XYZ file of C-alpha atoms in Angstrom:
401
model
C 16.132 -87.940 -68.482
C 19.481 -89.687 -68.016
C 20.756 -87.450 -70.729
C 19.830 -84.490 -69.038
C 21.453 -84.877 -65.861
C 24.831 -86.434 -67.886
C 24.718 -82.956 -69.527
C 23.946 -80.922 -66.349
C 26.927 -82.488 -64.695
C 28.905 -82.180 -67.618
C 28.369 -78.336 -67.896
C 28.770 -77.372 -64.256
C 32.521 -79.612 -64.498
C 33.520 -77.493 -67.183
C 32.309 -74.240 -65.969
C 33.783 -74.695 -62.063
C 36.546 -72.007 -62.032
C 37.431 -73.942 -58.567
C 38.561 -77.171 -60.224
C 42.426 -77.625 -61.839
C 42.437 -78.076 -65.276
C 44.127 -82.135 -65.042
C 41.130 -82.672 -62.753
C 38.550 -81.492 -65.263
C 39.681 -83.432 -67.464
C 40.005 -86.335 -65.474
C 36.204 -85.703 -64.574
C 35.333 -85.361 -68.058
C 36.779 -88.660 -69.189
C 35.136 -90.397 -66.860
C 31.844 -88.800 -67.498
C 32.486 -89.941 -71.222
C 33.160 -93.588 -70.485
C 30.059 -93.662 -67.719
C 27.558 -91.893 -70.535
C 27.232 -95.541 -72.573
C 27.396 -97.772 -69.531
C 24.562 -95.698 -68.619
C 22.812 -95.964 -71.677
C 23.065 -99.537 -72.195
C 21.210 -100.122 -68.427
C 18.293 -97.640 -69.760
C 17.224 -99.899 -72.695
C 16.118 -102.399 -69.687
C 15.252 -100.984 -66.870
C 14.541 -97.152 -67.093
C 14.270 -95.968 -63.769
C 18.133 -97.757 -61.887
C 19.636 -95.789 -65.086
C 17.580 -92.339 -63.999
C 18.595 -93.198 -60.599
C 22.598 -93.391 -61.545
C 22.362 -90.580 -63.508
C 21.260 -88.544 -60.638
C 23.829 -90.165 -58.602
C 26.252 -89.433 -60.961
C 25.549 -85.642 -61.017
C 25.052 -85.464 -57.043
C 28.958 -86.930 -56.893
C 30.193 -84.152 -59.600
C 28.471 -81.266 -57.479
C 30.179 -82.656 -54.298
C 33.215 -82.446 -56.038
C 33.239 -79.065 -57.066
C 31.878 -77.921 -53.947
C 34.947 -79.981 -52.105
C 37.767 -78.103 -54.072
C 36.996 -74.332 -53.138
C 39.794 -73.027 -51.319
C 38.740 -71.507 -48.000
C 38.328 -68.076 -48.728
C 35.564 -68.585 -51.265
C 33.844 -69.904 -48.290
C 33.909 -66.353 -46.963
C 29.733 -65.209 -48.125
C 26.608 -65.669 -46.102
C 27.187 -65.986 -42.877
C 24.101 -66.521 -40.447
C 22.147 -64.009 -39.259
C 21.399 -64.931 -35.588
C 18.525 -63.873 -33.458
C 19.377 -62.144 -30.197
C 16.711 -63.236 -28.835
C 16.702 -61.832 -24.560
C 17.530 -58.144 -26.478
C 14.632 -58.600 -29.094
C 12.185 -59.797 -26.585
C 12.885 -56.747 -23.982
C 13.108 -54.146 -26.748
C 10.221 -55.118 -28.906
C 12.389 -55.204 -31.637
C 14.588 -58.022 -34.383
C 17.559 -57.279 -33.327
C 20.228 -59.317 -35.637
C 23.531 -60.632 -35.456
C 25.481 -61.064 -38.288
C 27.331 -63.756 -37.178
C 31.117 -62.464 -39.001
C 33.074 -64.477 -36.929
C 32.028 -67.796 -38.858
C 34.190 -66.992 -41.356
C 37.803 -68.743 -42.234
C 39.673 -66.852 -40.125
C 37.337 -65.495 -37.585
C 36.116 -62.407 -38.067
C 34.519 -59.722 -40.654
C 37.721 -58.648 -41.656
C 38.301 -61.933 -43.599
C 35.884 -59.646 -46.178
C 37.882 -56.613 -46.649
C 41.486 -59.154 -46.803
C 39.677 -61.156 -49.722
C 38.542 -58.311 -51.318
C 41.776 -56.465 -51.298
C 44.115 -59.239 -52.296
C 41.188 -60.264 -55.295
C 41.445 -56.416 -56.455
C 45.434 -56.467 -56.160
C 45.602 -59.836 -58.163
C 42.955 -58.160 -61.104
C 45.365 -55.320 -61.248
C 48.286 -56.908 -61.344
C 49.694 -55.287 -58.261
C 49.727 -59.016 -56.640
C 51.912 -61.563 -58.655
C 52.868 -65.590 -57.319
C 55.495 -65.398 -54.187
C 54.823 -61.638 -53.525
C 55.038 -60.675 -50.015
C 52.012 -58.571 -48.539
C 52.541 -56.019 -45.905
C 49.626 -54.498 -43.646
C 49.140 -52.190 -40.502
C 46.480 -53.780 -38.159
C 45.245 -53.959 -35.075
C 44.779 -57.790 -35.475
C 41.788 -59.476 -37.653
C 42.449 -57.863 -41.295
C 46.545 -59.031 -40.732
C 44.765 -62.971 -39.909
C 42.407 -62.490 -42.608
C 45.415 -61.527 -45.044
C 47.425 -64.747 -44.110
C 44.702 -67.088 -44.412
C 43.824 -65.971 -47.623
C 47.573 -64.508 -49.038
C 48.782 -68.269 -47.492
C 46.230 -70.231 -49.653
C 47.149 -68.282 -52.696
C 50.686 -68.327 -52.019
C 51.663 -65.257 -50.818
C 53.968 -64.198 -47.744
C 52.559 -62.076 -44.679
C 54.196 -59.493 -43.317
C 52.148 -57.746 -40.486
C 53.130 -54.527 -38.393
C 50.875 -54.203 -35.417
C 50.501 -52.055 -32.454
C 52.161 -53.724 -29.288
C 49.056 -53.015 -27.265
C 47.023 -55.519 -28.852
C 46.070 -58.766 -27.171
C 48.985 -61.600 -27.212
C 46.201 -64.113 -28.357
C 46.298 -62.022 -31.920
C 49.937 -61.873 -31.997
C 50.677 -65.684 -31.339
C 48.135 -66.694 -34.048
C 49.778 -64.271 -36.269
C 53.031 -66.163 -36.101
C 51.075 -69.772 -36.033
C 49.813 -68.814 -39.479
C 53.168 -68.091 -40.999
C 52.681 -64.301 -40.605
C 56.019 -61.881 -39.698
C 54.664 -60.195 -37.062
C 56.589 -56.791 -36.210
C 55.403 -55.399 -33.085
C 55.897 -51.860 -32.607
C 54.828 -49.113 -30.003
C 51.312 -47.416 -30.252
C 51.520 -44.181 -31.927
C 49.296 -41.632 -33.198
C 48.569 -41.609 -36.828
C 50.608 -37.861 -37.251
C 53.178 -39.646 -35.890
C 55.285 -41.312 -38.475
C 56.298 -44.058 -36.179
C 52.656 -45.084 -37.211
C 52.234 -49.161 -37.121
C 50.573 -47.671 -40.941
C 53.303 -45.833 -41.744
C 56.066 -48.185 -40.904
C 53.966 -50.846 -43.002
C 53.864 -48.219 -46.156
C 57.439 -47.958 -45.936
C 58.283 -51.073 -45.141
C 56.129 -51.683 -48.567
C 58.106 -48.679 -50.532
C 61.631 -49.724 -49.571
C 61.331 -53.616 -50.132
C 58.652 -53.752 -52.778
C 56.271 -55.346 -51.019
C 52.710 -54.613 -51.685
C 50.817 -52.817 -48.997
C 47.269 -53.961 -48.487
C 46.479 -50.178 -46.851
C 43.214 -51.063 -45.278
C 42.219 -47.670 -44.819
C 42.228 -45.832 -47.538
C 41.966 -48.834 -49.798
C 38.499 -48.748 -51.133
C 38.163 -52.562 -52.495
C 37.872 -52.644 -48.371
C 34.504 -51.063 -48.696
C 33.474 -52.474 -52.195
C 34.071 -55.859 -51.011
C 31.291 -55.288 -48.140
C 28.942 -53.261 -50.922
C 29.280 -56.808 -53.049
C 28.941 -58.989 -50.306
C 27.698 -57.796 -46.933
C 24.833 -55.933 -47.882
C 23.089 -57.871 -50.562
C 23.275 -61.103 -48.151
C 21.354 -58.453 -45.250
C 18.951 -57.487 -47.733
C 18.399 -61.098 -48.955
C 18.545 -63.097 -45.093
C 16.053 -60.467 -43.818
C 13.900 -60.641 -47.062
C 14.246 -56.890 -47.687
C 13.034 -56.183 -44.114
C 15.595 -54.494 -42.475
C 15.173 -50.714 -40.899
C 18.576 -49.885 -39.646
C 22.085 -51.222 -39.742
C 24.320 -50.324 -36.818
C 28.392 -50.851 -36.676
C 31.470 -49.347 -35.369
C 34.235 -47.545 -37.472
C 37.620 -49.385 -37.395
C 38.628 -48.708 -41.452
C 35.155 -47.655 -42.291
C 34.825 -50.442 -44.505
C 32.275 -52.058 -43.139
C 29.747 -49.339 -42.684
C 30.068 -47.574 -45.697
C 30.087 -50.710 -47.723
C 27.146 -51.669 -45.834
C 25.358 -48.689 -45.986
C 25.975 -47.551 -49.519
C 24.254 -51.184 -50.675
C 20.865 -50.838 -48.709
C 20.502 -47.299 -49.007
C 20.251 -48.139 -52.621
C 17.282 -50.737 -51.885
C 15.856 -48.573 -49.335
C 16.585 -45.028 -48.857
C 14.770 -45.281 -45.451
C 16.780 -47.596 -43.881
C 18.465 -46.011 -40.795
C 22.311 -46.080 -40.595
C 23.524 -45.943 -37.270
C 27.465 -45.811 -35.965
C 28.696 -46.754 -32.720
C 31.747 -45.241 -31.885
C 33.707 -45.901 -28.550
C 34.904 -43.444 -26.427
C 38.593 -41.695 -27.605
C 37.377 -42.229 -31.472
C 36.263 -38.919 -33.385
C 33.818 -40.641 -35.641
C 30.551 -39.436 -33.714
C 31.770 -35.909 -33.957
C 32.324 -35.923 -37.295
C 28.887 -37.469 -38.115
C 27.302 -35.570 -35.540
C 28.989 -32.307 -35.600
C 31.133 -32.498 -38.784
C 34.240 -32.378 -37.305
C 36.839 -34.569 -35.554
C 37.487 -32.593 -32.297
C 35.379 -34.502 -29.459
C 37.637 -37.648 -28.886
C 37.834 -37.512 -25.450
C 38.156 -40.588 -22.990
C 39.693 -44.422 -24.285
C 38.373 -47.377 -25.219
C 39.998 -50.777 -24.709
C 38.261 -51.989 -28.000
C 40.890 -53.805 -30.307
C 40.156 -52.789 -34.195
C 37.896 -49.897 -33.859
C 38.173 -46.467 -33.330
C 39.070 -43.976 -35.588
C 40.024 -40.648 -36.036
C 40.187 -39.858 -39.104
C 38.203 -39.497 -42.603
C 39.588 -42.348 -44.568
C 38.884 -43.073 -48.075
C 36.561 -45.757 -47.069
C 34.544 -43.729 -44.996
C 34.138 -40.521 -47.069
C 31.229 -39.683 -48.724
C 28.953 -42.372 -46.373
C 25.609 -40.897 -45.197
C 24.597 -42.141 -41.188
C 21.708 -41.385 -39.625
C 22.672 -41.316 -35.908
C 25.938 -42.324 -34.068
C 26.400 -42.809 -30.715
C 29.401 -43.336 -27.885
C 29.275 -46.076 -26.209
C 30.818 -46.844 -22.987
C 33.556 -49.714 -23.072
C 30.948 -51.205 -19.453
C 28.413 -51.095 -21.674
C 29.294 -53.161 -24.258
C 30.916 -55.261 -22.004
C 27.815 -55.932 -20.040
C 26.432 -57.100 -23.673
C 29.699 -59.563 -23.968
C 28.981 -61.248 -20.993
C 25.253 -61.350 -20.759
C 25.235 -62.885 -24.847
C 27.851 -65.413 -23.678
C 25.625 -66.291 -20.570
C 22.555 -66.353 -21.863
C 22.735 -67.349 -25.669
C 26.143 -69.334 -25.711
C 27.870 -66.691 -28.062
C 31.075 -65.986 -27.248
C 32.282 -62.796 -28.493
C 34.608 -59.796 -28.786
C 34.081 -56.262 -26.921
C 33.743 -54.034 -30.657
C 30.838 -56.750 -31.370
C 29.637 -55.772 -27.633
C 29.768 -52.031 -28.676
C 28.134 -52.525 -31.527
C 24.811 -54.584 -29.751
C 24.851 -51.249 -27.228
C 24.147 -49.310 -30.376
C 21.761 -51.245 -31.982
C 20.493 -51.604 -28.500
C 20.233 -47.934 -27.983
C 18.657 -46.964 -30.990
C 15.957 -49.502 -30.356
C 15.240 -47.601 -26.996
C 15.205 -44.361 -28.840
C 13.148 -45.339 -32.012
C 10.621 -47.738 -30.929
C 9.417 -51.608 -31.484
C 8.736 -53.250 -34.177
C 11.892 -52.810 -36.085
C 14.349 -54.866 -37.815
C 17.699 -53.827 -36.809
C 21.017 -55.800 -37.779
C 24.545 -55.307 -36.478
C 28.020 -57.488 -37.144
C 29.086 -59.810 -34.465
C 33.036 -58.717 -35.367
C 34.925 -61.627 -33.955
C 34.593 -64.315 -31.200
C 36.446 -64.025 -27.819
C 38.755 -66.572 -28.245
C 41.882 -64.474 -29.074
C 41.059 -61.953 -25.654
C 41.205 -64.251 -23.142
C 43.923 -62.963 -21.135
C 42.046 -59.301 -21.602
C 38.377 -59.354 -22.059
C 37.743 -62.745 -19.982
C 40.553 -62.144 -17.212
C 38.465 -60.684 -14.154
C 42.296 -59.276 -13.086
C 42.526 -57.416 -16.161
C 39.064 -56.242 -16.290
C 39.379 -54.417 -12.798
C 42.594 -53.043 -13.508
C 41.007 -50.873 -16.134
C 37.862 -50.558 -13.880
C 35.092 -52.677 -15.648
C 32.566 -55.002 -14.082
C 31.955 -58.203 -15.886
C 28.705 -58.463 -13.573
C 26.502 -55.197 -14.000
C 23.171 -56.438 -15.076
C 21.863 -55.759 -18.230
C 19.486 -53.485 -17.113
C 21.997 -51.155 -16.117
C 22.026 -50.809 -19.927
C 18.286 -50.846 -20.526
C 17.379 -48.321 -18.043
C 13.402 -48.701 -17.681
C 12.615 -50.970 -20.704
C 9.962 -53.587 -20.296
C 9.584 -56.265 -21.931
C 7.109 -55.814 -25.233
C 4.974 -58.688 -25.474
């Protein structure tokens, strides 16, 4: 028995891709020298020897679990109960709850799985400076992760995005380059300055976009944790288009386990992505949406090809009604696009009946909109009300008991 374990620990040591090579071998030495001692106790008393073996082993796990780096803590984040929106829809609606990872949000996903893709193809080598356009989360995401594996941040972001954002940016080492909001025809772009910015210098652009490790990462990842946490239960996955990444990844992953399962996109208001799943086309973009990192109008690479069931617009009120009645009633303290995308998983609950399982991503938290979302000033300056109840949203829905 004590033999067993020795080897058990032995073999994880030398298979953890997460532990130096000095300190394996450190590790294995002292295994080595611990293996006799160990031995000679066993002659005499059987059971303390079984008991440090086990010990032993319990300490080697620890260890390797201690030295991952914090993005391979990046998978299987909770999926949380909401429970007042289950219980008055008759429905599971689920959170997954995205903004647990490193750096706070489900971008940290598509940022891993870019940089890991760039590094495999040599795109990425030590020192290399990264350059993104982003709204906020994937440029945090990249300098978490580049900043652990020693790369430089460069980010190029839209100057209408939330100072919160901005400041952490620069806290984590980032270049932040702020730059006037422009359409994506026009090249003044916060993209297309990043692409040349990337072309000129040599930099590597991380092109969220249209870069489809974005989407693959969520296919690898995402999906199969959904598919595991609700134990192959799940009807319908809802969730907005910012890259696309999410939903097609997503959705490409359980449609393969389940061709039934519904996908569903919630699209705010001045975003073409309804039209073009609903219509085929990107010409109904009408209105604005205050909603930081989603919104689209365009087909990018990560979203072409992606089959959804329904899509919806939803109202920036409406999914701020969801912020604030999540945050007073369950303690979850989120951002609007993770409000938007409850209203659609919401809605199609209303529309499709109980009994369902229906999962959505809880984007980010609200700690980086503060001065925006949470500012009561700022929220009647662009005429929202904080205070609508929620069945404003719910119309005539009962509870199902």
């Amino acid at each position: 028995m004590t033999d067993e374990h020795i080897e058990k620990t032995k073999s994880a040591i030398e298979s953890a891709e997460n532990i130096p090579a000095d300190r394996k071998a450190e590790l294995l030495d002292l295994l080595s020298k611990l293996k006799p001692a160990i031995a000679k106790v066993s002659e005499t008393h059987h059971e303390d020897a079984r008991s440090i073996a086990r010990l032993v082993e319990a300490s080697a796990q620890e260890t390797i679990r201690a030295q991952k780096k914090p993005e391979q803590h990046l998978l299987h984040t909770p999926l949380i109960r909401l429970r007042r929106l289950s219980e008055l829809t008759g429905c599971e609606i689920l959170g997954k709850a995205e903004f647990m990872n490193p750096a706070g949000s489900v971008k940290d996903r598509a940022a891993y799985g870019i940089i890991s893709d760039a590094e495999q193809k040599g795109w990425l080598k030590p020192g290399a400076t990264i350059v993104e356009g982003t709204a906020g989360n994937t440029g945090i995401g990249l300098a978490v992760i580049g900043r652990a594996r020693g790369y430089r941040t460069v980010i190029v972001i839209p100057n209408n995005q939330s100072p919160e954002k901005m400041h952490l940016l620069r806290t984590l080492g980032a270049e932040v380059k702020a730059v006037p909001e422009k359409p994506y025809k026009d090249p003044e772009n916060y993209n297309h300055i990043a692409r040349r910015l990337a072309e000129e210098r040599g930099w590597f652009w991380a092109n969220q976009f249209d870069n489809t490790a974005n989407r693959d990462a969520h296919y690898r990842s995402t999906g199969p944790e959904i598919w595991k946490q609700t134990e192959s239960k799940v009807s319908s996955f809802v969730a907005a288009v910012g890259t696309g990444g999410t939903l097609a990844g997503v959705s490409g992953y359980l449609k393969e386990q389940n061709p039934k399962i519904q996908i569903v996109c919630a699209d705010p208001y001045g975003a073409a992505m309804w039209s073009w799943f609903t219509n085929g086309n990107l010409e109904t973009n009408d209105g604005d949406s205050i909603a930081e990192g989603i919104g689209q109008g365009r087909v990018t690479k990560n979203i072409e090809g992606i089959t959804v069931d329904q899509a919806y617009r939803i109202p920036d009120q409406s999914g701020l009604t969801i912020v604030y009645q999540l945050l007073r009633e369950e303690g979850l303290f989120l951002g609007l696009s993770s409000g938007i995308n409850v209203a659609g998983a919401v809605r199609f609950a209303k529309e499709s009946g109980p009994r369902q399982t229906i999962v959505t991503v809880l984007c980010d938290s609200g700690h980086k909109y503060q001065s925006t979302l949470f500012n009561r000033d700022w929220l009647a300056s662009n005429h929202l009300d904080p205070d609508l109840p929620l069945q404003s949203i719910l119309g005539g829905v009962e509870i199902v008991l």
